[in-house]
Coordinates of C-alpha atoms (C1' of nucleotides) in Angstrom, one line a residue:
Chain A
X174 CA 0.0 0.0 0.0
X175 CA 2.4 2.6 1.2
X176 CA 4.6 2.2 -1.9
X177 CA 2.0 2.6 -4.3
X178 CA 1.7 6.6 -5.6
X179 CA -0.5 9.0 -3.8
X180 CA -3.4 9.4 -5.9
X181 CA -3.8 5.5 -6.2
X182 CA -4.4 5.4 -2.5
X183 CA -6.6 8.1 -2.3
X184 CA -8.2 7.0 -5.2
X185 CA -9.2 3.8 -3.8
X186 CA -10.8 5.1 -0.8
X187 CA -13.2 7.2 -3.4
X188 CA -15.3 4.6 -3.7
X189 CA -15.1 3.3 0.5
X190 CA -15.6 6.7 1.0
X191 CA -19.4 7.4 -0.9
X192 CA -19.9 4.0 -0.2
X193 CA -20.0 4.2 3.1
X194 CA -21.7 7.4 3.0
X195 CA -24.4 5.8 1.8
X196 CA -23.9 7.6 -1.7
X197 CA -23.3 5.1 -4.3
X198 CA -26.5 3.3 -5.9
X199 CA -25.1 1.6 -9.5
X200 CA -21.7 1.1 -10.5
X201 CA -20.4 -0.1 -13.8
X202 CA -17.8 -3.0 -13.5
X203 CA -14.1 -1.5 -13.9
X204 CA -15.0 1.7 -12.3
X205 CA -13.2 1.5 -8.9
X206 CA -10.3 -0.3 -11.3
X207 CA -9.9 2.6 -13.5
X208 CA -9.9 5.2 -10.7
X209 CA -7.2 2.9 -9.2
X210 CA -5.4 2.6 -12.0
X211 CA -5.2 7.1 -13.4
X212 CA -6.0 10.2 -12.3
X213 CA -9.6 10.0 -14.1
X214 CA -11.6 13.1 -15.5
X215 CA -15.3 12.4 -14.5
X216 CA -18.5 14.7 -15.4
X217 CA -21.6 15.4 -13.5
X218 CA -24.4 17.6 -15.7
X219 CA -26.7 20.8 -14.2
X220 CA -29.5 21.7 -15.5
X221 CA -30.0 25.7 -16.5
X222 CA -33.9 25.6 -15.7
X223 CA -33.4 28.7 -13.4
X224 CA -30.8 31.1 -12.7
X225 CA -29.6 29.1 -9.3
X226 CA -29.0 25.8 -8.2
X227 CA -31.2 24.4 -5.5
X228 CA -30.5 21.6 -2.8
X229 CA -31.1 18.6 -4.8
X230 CA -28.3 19.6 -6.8
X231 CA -26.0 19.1 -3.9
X232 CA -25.1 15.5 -4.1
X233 CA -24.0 16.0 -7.7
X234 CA -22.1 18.9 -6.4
X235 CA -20.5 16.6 -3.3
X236 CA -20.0 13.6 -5.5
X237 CA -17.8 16.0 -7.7
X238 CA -16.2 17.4 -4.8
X239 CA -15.5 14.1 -3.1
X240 CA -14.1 13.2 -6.4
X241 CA -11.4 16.2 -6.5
X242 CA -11.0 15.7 -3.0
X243 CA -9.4 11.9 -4.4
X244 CA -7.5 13.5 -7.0
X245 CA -9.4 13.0 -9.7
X246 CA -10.2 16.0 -12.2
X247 CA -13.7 17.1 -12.1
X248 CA -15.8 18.7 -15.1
X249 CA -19.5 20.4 -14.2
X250 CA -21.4 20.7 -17.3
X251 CA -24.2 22.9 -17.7
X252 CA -27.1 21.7 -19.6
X253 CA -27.3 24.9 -22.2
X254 CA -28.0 22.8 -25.5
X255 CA -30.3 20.7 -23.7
X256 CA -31.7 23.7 -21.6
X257 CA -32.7 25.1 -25.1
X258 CA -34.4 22.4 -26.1
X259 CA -36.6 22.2 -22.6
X260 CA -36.9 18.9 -20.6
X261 CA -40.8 17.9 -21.8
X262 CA -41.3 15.5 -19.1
X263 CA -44.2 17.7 -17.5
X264 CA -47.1 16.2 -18.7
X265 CA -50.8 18.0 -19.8
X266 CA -48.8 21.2 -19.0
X267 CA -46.2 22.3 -22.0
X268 CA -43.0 23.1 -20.3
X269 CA -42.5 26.8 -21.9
X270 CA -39.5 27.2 -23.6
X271 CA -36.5 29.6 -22.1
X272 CA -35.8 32.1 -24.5
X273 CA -31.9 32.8 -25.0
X274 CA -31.5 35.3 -22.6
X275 CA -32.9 33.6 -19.7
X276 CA -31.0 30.8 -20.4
X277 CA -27.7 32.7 -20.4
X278 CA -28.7 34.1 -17.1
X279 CA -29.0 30.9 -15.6
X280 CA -25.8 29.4 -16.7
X281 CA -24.1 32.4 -15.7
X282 CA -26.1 32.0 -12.4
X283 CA -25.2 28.4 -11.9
X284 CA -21.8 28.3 -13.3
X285 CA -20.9 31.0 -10.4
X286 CA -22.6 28.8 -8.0
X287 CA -20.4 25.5 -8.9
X288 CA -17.0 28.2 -8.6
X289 CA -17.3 28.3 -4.8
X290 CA -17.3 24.2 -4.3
X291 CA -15.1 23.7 -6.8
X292 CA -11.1 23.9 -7.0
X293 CA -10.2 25.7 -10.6
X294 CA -7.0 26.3 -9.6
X295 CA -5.4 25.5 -13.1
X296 CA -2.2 24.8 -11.5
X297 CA -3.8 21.6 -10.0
X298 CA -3.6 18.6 -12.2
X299 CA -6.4 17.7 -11.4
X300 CA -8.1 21.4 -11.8
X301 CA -11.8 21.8 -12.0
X302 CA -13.6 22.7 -15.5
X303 CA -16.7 24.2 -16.5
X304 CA -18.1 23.3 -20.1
X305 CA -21.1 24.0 -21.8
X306 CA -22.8 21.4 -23.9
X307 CA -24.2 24.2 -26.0
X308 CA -20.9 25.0 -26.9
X309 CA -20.4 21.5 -29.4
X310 CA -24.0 21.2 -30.1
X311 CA -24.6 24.8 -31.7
X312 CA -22.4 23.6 -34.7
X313 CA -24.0 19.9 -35.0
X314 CA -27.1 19.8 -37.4
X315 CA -29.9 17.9 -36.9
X316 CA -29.1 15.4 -40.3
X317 CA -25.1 15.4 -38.8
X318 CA -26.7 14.1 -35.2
X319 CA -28.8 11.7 -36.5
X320 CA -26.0 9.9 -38.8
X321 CA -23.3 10.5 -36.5
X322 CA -25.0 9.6 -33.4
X323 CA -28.1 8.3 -33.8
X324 CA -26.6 5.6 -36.4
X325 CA -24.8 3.7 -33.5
X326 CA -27.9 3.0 -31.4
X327 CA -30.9 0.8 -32.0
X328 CA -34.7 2.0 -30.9
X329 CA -34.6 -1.6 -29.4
X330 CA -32.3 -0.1 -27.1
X331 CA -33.5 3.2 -26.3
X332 CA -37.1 1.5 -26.0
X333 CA -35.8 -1.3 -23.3
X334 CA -34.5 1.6 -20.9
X335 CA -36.6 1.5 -18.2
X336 CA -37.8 5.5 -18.3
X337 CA -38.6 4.7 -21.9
X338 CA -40.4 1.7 -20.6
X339 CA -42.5 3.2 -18.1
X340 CA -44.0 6.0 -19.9
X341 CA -45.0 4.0 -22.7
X342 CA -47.1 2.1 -20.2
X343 CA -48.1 4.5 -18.7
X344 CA -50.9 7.0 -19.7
X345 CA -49.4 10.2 -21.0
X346 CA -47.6 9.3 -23.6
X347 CA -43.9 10.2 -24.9
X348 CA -42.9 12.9 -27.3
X349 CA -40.0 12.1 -29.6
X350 CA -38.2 15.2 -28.0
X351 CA -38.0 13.3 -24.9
X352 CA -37.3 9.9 -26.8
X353 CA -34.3 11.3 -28.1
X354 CA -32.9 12.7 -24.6
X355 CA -30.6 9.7 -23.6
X356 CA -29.3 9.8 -26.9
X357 CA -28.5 14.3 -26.7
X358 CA -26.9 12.9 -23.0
X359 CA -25.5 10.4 -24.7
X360 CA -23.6 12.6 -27.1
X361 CA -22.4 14.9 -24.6
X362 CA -20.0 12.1 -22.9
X363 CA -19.0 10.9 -26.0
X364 CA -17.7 14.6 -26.8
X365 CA -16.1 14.7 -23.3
X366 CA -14.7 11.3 -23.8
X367 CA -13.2 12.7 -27.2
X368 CA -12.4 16.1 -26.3
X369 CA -11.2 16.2 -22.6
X370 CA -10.1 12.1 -22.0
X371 CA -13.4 11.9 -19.8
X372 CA -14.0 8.6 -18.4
X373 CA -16.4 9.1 -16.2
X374 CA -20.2 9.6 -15.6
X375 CA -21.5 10.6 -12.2
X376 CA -25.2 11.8 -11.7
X377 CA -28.4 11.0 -9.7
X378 CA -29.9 6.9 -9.8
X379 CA -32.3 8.7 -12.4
X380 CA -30.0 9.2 -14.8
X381 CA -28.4 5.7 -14.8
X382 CA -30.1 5.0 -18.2
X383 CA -28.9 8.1 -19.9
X384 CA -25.4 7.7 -18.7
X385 CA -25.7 3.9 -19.8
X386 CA -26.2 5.2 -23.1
X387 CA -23.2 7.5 -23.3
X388 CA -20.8 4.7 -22.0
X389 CA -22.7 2.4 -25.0
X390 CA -22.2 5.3 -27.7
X391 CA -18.7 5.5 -26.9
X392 CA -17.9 1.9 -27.2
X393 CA -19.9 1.9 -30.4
X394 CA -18.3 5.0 -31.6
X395 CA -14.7 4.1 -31.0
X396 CA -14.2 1.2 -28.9
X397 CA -13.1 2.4 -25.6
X398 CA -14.3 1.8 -22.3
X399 CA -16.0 4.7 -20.3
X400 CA -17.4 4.1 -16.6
X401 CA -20.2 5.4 -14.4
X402 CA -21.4 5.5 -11.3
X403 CA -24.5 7.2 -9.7
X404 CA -25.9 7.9 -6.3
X405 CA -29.0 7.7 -4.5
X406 CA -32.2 9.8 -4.9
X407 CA -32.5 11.5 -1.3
X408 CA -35.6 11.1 -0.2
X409 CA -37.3 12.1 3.0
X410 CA -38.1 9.3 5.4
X411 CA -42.0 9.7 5.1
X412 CA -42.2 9.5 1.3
X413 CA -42.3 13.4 0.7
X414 CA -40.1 15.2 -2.0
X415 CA -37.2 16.5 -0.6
X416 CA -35.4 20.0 -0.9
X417 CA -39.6 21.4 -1.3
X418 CA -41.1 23.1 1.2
X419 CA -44.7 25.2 1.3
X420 CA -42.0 27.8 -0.2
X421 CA -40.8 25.9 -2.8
X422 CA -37.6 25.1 -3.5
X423 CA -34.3 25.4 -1.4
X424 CA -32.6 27.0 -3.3
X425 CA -28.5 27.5 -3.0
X426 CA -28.6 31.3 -3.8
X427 CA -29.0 33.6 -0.7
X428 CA -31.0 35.8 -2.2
X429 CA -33.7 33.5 -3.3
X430 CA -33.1 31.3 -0.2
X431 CA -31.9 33.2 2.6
X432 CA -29.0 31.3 4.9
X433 CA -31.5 31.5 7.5
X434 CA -34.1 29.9 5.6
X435 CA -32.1 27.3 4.3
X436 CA -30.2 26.4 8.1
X437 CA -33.9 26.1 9.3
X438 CA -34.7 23.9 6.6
X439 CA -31.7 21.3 7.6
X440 CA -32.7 22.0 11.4
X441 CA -36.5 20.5 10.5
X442 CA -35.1 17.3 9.2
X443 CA -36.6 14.3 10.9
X444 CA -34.4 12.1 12.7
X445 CA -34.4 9.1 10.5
X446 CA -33.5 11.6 7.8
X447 CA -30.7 13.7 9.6
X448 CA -28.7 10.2 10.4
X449 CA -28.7 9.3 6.7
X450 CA -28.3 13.4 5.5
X451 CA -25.2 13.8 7.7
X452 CA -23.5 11.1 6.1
X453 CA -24.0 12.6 2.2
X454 CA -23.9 16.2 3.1
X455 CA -21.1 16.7 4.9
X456 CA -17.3 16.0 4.7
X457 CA -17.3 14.8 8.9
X458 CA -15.2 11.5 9.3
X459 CA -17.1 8.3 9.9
X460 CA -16.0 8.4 13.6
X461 CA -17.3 11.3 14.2
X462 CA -20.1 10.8 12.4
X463 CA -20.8 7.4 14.6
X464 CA -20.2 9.5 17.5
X465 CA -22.9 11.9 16.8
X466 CA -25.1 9.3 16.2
X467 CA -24.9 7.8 19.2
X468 CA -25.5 10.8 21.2
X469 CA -28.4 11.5 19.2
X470 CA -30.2 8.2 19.5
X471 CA -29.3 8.6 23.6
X472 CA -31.1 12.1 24.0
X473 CA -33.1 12.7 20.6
X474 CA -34.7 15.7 21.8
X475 CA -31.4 17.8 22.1
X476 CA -31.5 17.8 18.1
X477 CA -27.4 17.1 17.7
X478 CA -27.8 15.6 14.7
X479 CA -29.8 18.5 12.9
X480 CA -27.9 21.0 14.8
X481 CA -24.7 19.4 13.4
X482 CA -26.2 19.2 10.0
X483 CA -27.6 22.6 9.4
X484 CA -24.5 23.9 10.5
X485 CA -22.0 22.1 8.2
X486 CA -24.3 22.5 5.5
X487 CA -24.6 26.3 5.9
X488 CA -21.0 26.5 6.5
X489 CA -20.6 24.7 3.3
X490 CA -23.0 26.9 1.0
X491 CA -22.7 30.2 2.8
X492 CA -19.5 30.6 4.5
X493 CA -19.1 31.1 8.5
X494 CA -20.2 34.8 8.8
X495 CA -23.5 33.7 7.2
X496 CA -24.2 30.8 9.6
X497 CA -23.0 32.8 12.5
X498 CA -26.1 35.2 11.8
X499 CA -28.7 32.3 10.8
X500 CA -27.6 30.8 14.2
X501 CA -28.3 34.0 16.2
X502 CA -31.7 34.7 14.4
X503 CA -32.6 31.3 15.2
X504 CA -31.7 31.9 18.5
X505 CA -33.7 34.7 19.3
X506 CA -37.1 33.5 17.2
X507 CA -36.4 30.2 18.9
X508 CA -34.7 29.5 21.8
X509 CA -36.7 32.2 24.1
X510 CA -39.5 32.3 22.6
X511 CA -41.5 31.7 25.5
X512 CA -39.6 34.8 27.2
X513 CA -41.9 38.0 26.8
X514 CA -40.5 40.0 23.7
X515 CA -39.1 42.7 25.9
X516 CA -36.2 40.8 26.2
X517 CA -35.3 41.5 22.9
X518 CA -33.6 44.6 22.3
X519 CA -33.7 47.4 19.4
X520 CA -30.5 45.8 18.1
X521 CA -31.9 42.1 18.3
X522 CA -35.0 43.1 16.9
X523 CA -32.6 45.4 14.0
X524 CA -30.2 42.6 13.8
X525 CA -32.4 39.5 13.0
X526 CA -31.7 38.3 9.5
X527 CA -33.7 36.3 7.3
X528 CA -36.7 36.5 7.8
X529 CA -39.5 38.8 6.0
X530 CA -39.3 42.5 6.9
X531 CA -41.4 45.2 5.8
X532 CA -41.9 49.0 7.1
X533 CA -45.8 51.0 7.6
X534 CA -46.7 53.8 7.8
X535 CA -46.6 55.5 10.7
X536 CA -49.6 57.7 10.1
X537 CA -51.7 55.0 9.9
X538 CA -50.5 53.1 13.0
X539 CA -51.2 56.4 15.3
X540 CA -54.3 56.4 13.7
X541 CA -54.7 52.5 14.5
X542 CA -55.8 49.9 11.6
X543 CA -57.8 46.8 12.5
X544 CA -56.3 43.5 12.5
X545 CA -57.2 42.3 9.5
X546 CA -56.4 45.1 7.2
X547 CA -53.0 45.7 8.9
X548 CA -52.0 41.7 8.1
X549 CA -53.4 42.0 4.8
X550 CA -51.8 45.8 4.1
X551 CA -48.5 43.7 5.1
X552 CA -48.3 41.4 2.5
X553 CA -48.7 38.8 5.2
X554 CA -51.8 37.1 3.8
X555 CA -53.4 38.1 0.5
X556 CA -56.2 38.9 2.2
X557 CA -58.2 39.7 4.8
X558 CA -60.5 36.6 4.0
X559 CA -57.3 34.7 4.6
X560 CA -56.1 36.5 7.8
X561 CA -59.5 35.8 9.1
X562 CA -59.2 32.1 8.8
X563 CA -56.1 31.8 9.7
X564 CA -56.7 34.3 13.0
X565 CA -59.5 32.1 13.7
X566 CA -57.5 28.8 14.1
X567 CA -55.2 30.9 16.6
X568 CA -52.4 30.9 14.0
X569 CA -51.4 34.4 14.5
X570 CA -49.0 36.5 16.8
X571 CA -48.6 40.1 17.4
X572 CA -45.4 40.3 19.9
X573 CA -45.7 36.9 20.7
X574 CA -49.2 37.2 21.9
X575 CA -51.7 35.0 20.4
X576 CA -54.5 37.0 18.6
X577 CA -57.8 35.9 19.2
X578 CA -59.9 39.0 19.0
X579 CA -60.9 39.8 15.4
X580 CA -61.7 43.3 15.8
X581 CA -58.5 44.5 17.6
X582 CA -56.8 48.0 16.8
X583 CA -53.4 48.0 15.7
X584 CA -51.6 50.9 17.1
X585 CA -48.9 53.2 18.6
X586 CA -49.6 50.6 21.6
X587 CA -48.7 47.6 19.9
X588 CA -45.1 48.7 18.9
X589 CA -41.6 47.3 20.0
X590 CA -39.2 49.7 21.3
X591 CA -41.4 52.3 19.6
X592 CA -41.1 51.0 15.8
X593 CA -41.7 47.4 15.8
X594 CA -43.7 45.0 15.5
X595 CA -43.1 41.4 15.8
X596 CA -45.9 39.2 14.3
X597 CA -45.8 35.1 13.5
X598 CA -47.7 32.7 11.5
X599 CA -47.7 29.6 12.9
X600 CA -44.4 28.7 14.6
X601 CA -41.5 29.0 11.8
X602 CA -42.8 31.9 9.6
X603 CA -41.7 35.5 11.4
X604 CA -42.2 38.7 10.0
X605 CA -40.6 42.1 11.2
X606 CA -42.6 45.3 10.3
X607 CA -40.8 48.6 10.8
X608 CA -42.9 51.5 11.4
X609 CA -41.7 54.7 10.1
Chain B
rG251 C1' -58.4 6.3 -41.6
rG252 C1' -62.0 3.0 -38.2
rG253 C1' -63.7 1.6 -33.2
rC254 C1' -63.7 2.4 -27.9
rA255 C1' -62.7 5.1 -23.4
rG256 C1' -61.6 9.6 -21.2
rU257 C1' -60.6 15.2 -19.9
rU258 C1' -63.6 17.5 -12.6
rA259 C1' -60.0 21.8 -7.6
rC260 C1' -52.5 21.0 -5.8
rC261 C1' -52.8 15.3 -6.9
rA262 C1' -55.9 11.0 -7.2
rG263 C1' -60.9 10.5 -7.8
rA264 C1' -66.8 10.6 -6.9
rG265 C1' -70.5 13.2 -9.1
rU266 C1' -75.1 11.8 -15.2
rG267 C1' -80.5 18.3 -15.0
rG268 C1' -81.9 21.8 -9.4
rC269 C1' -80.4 19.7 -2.3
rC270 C1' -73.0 21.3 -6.3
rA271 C1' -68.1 25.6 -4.6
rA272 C1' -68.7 20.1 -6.1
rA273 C1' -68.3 13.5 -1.9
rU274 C1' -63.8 10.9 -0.4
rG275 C1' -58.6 10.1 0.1
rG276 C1' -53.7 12.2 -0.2
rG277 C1' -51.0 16.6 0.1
rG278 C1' -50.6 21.6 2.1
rC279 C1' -51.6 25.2 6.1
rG280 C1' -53.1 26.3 11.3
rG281 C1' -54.1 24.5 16.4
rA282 C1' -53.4 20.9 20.8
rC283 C1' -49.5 17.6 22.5
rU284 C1' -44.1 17.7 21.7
rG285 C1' -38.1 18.2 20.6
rU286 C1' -39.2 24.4 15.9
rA287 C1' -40.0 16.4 15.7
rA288 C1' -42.8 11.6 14.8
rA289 C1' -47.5 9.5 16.0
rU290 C1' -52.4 11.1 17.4
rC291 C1' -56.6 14.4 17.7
rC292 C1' -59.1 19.1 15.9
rG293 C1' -59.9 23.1 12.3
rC294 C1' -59.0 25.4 7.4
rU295 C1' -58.0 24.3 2.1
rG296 C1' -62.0 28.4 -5.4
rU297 C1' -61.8 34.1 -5.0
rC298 C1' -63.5 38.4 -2.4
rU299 C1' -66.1 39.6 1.9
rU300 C1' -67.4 42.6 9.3
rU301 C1' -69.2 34.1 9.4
rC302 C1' -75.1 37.6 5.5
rG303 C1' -73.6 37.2 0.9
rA304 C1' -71.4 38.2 -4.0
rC305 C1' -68.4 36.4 -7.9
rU306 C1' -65.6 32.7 -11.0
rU307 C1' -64.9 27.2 -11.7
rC308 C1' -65.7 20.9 -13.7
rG309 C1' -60.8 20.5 -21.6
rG310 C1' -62.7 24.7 -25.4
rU311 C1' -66.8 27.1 -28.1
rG312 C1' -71.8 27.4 -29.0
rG313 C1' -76.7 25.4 -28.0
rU314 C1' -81.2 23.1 -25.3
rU315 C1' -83.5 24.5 -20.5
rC316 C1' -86.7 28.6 -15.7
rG317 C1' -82.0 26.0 -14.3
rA318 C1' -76.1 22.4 -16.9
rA319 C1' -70.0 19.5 -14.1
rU320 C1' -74.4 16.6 -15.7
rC321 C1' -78.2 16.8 -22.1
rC322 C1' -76.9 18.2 -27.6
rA323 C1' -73.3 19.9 -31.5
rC324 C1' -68.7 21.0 -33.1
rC325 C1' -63.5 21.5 -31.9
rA326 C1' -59.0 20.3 -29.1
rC327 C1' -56.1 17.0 -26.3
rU328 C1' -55.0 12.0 -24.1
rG329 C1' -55.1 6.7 -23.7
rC330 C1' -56.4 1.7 -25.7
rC331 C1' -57.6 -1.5 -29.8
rC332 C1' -58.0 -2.3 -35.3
rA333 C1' -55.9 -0.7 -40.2

RNA sequence: GGGCAGUUACCAGAGUGGCCAAAUGGGGCGGACUGUAAAUCCGCUGUCUUUCGACUUCGGUGGUUCGAAUCCACCACUGCCCA
């Protein structure tokens, strides 16, 4: 072992290491022999369907990482030829198409977001790349494709891939667009294969077929052997989708997804789910890992593992200054909640971050608002239908006091420190108003 | 091209002339309990509205009728079978 070159050993534990981890779903034979054997170029694709990546893009983004991390070189492709064309598999609803611009956005938006987990050092051997399928495909006709790439594979083939499979059993049918995705995929490693001695697929379970296909094109094509592996699709103990929320997505981008938000979101993971997250999400030794575990299962209501979680994971995406501040909103909306809100201060009350603030009018406070209009003047609820119901089911509070009474006067009374007001929707959602 | 079935709210899925803003389940939201959990229980879930009520929905357009998600015509889309 120890006389055999660095990268060799590191390179073994690659495939320990996600194992382990609970990260590696299908593996072609000869992978864990080829990244043995070279330091191996391997691709992961992103998807340019908005101008920022969300959550359940970060196992892609980790498996690319853990593959630097072994000295392999990794490549991030974004989607743009592919992006262009629109993924149909919405069903009665046509996915509209992005218009150039949009998608430019976006891969300028996601291209800046893979920079930060990524080493591009190019004095690395091993030095992250960024490529753009668009980029070969803009100069491939359709009649060049289909000759050059569609020659090599059957429709027998493409039809006995299981996504193919299931939708034509199913009920809504199959456009060719879609067909033909596995074989655009396809093309893309077969370019990378050519063009940058890629070797290597990595991507979600769900794209096991389309990868299969690339690895199949290439041997067709010229012979050689390409590899893949893929990873599980996380999924949340109880069956629902993960990285959603009522909110949408989690996205990686603080300003769509605010550090706050997106530490809360890792702190409401279940238990089941925070054992198996904390394994994929973060870089902790298996030790350590155990560890925490353990002291978890011993005193669940302490919340280590979540703690743990939100925090590496926030670390991670946002840097330390940003989870310092998530930490200390959380803190104050959390921890002493049951303390009266004079406890917090003007500069608690200025400092919390995160959450939804807003500023009134304060004309219209000293003249006092009711209830219902004030919530819905706020943007809080759409309405005041709405900010009825949800005042009648006691799911609204001003200062921390529950608000039962439908006719109560917001006024000068009401305010914090003389310009706030502190009101809640259920437990999690806070909103600041500012009255000046 | 021919035959059959279908298109209902976020999803699934009842509803075949008035009692339908539309059963039920799931999901979502809120409450109680708790650990900012799980399980359980309760409430809300078309829009607006001072619970009255008003308005807009059942693929689309037009029609029959005092009255249509429901009947008729045409159109669009989807699935299955035959060619």
């Amino acid at each position: 072992m120890q006389t055999k070159p660095r990268q060799k050993v590191l390179a073994m534990n690659l495939i320990k290491e996600l194992t382990w981890r609970g990260m590696l779903q299908d593996i072609m034979p000869g992978t864990e022999e080829q990244l043995n054997k070279e330091m191996t170029t391997a691709y992961v694709g992103f998807d340019p369907t908005a101008d920022s990546l969300h959550i359940g893009s970060l196992v892609p983004i980790l498996l690319l990482v853990h593959l630097q991390k072994a000295g392999h070189k990794p490549i991030a492709l974004v989607g743009g030829a592919t992006g262009m064309v629109g993924d149909p598999s919405g069903k009665s609803e046509e996915r509209n198409m992005l218009s150039e611009e949009e998608l430019n956005k976006n891969i300028i938006g996601v291209r800046g977001q893979l920079e930060k987990f990524l080493n591009f050092d190019v004095s690395l051997p091993n030095a992250a790349e960024l490529t753009n399928n668009y980029d070969w495909f803009k100069g491939i006709s359709f009649l060049d494709f289909i000759r050059d790439a569609g020659k090599h594979i059957t429709v027998n083939y493409m039809m006995a891939k299981d996504s193919v499979k299931k939708r034509l059993e199913g009920d809504s049918g199959m456009s060719f667009t879609e067909f033909t995705y596995q074989l655009v995929q396809g093309y893309d490693f077969y370019w990378l294969y050519n063009n940058k001695n890629c070797k290597l697929q990595m991507g979600g379970s769900d794209q096991w077929g389309n990868i299969v296909t690339g690895t199949e094109l290439i041997r067709r094509k010229t012979g050689g052997e390409a590899f893949a592996f893929t990873c599980p699709l996380i999924k949340k103990a109880d069956g629902g989708k993960f990285g959603k929320t009522e909110k949408g997505n989690i996205w990686l981008d603080a300003n769509k997804t605010t550090p706050y938000q997106f530490y809360q979101f890792w702190l409401n993971a279940s238990d089941s789910d925070a054992a198996t997250w904390i394994k994929i999400f973060t870089f902790l030794p298996e030790v350590e890992i155990n560890s925490l575990i353990a002291a978890h299962d011993s005193n669940p209501a302490d919340r280590i593992l979540q703690k743990k979680l939100a925090e590496e994971l926030t670390k991670f995406v946002h840097g330390d200054a940003e989870l310092e501040k998530a930490k200390e909103t959380t803190e104050k909306l959390f921890s002493n909640a049951k303390a009266s809100v004079d406890s917090l201060s003007v500069e608690d009350l200025e400092s919390i971050e995160g959450i939804v603030k807003t500023n009134y009018s304060v004309d219209k406070i000293n003249a006092g608002v009711d209830i219902l209009s004030f919530l819905a003047e706020n943007s809080i609820f759409e309405s005041k239908g709405a900010a009825r119901k949800m005042l009648q089911n006691g799911g609204v509070s001003i200062n921390r006091e529950k608000i039962t009474d439908l006719q109560m006067m917001v006024d000068k009374n009401k305010l914090l420190h003389n310009k706030f007001i502190l009101i809640q929707v259920g437990k999690k959602n806070n909103f600041l108003i500012t009255v000046d």
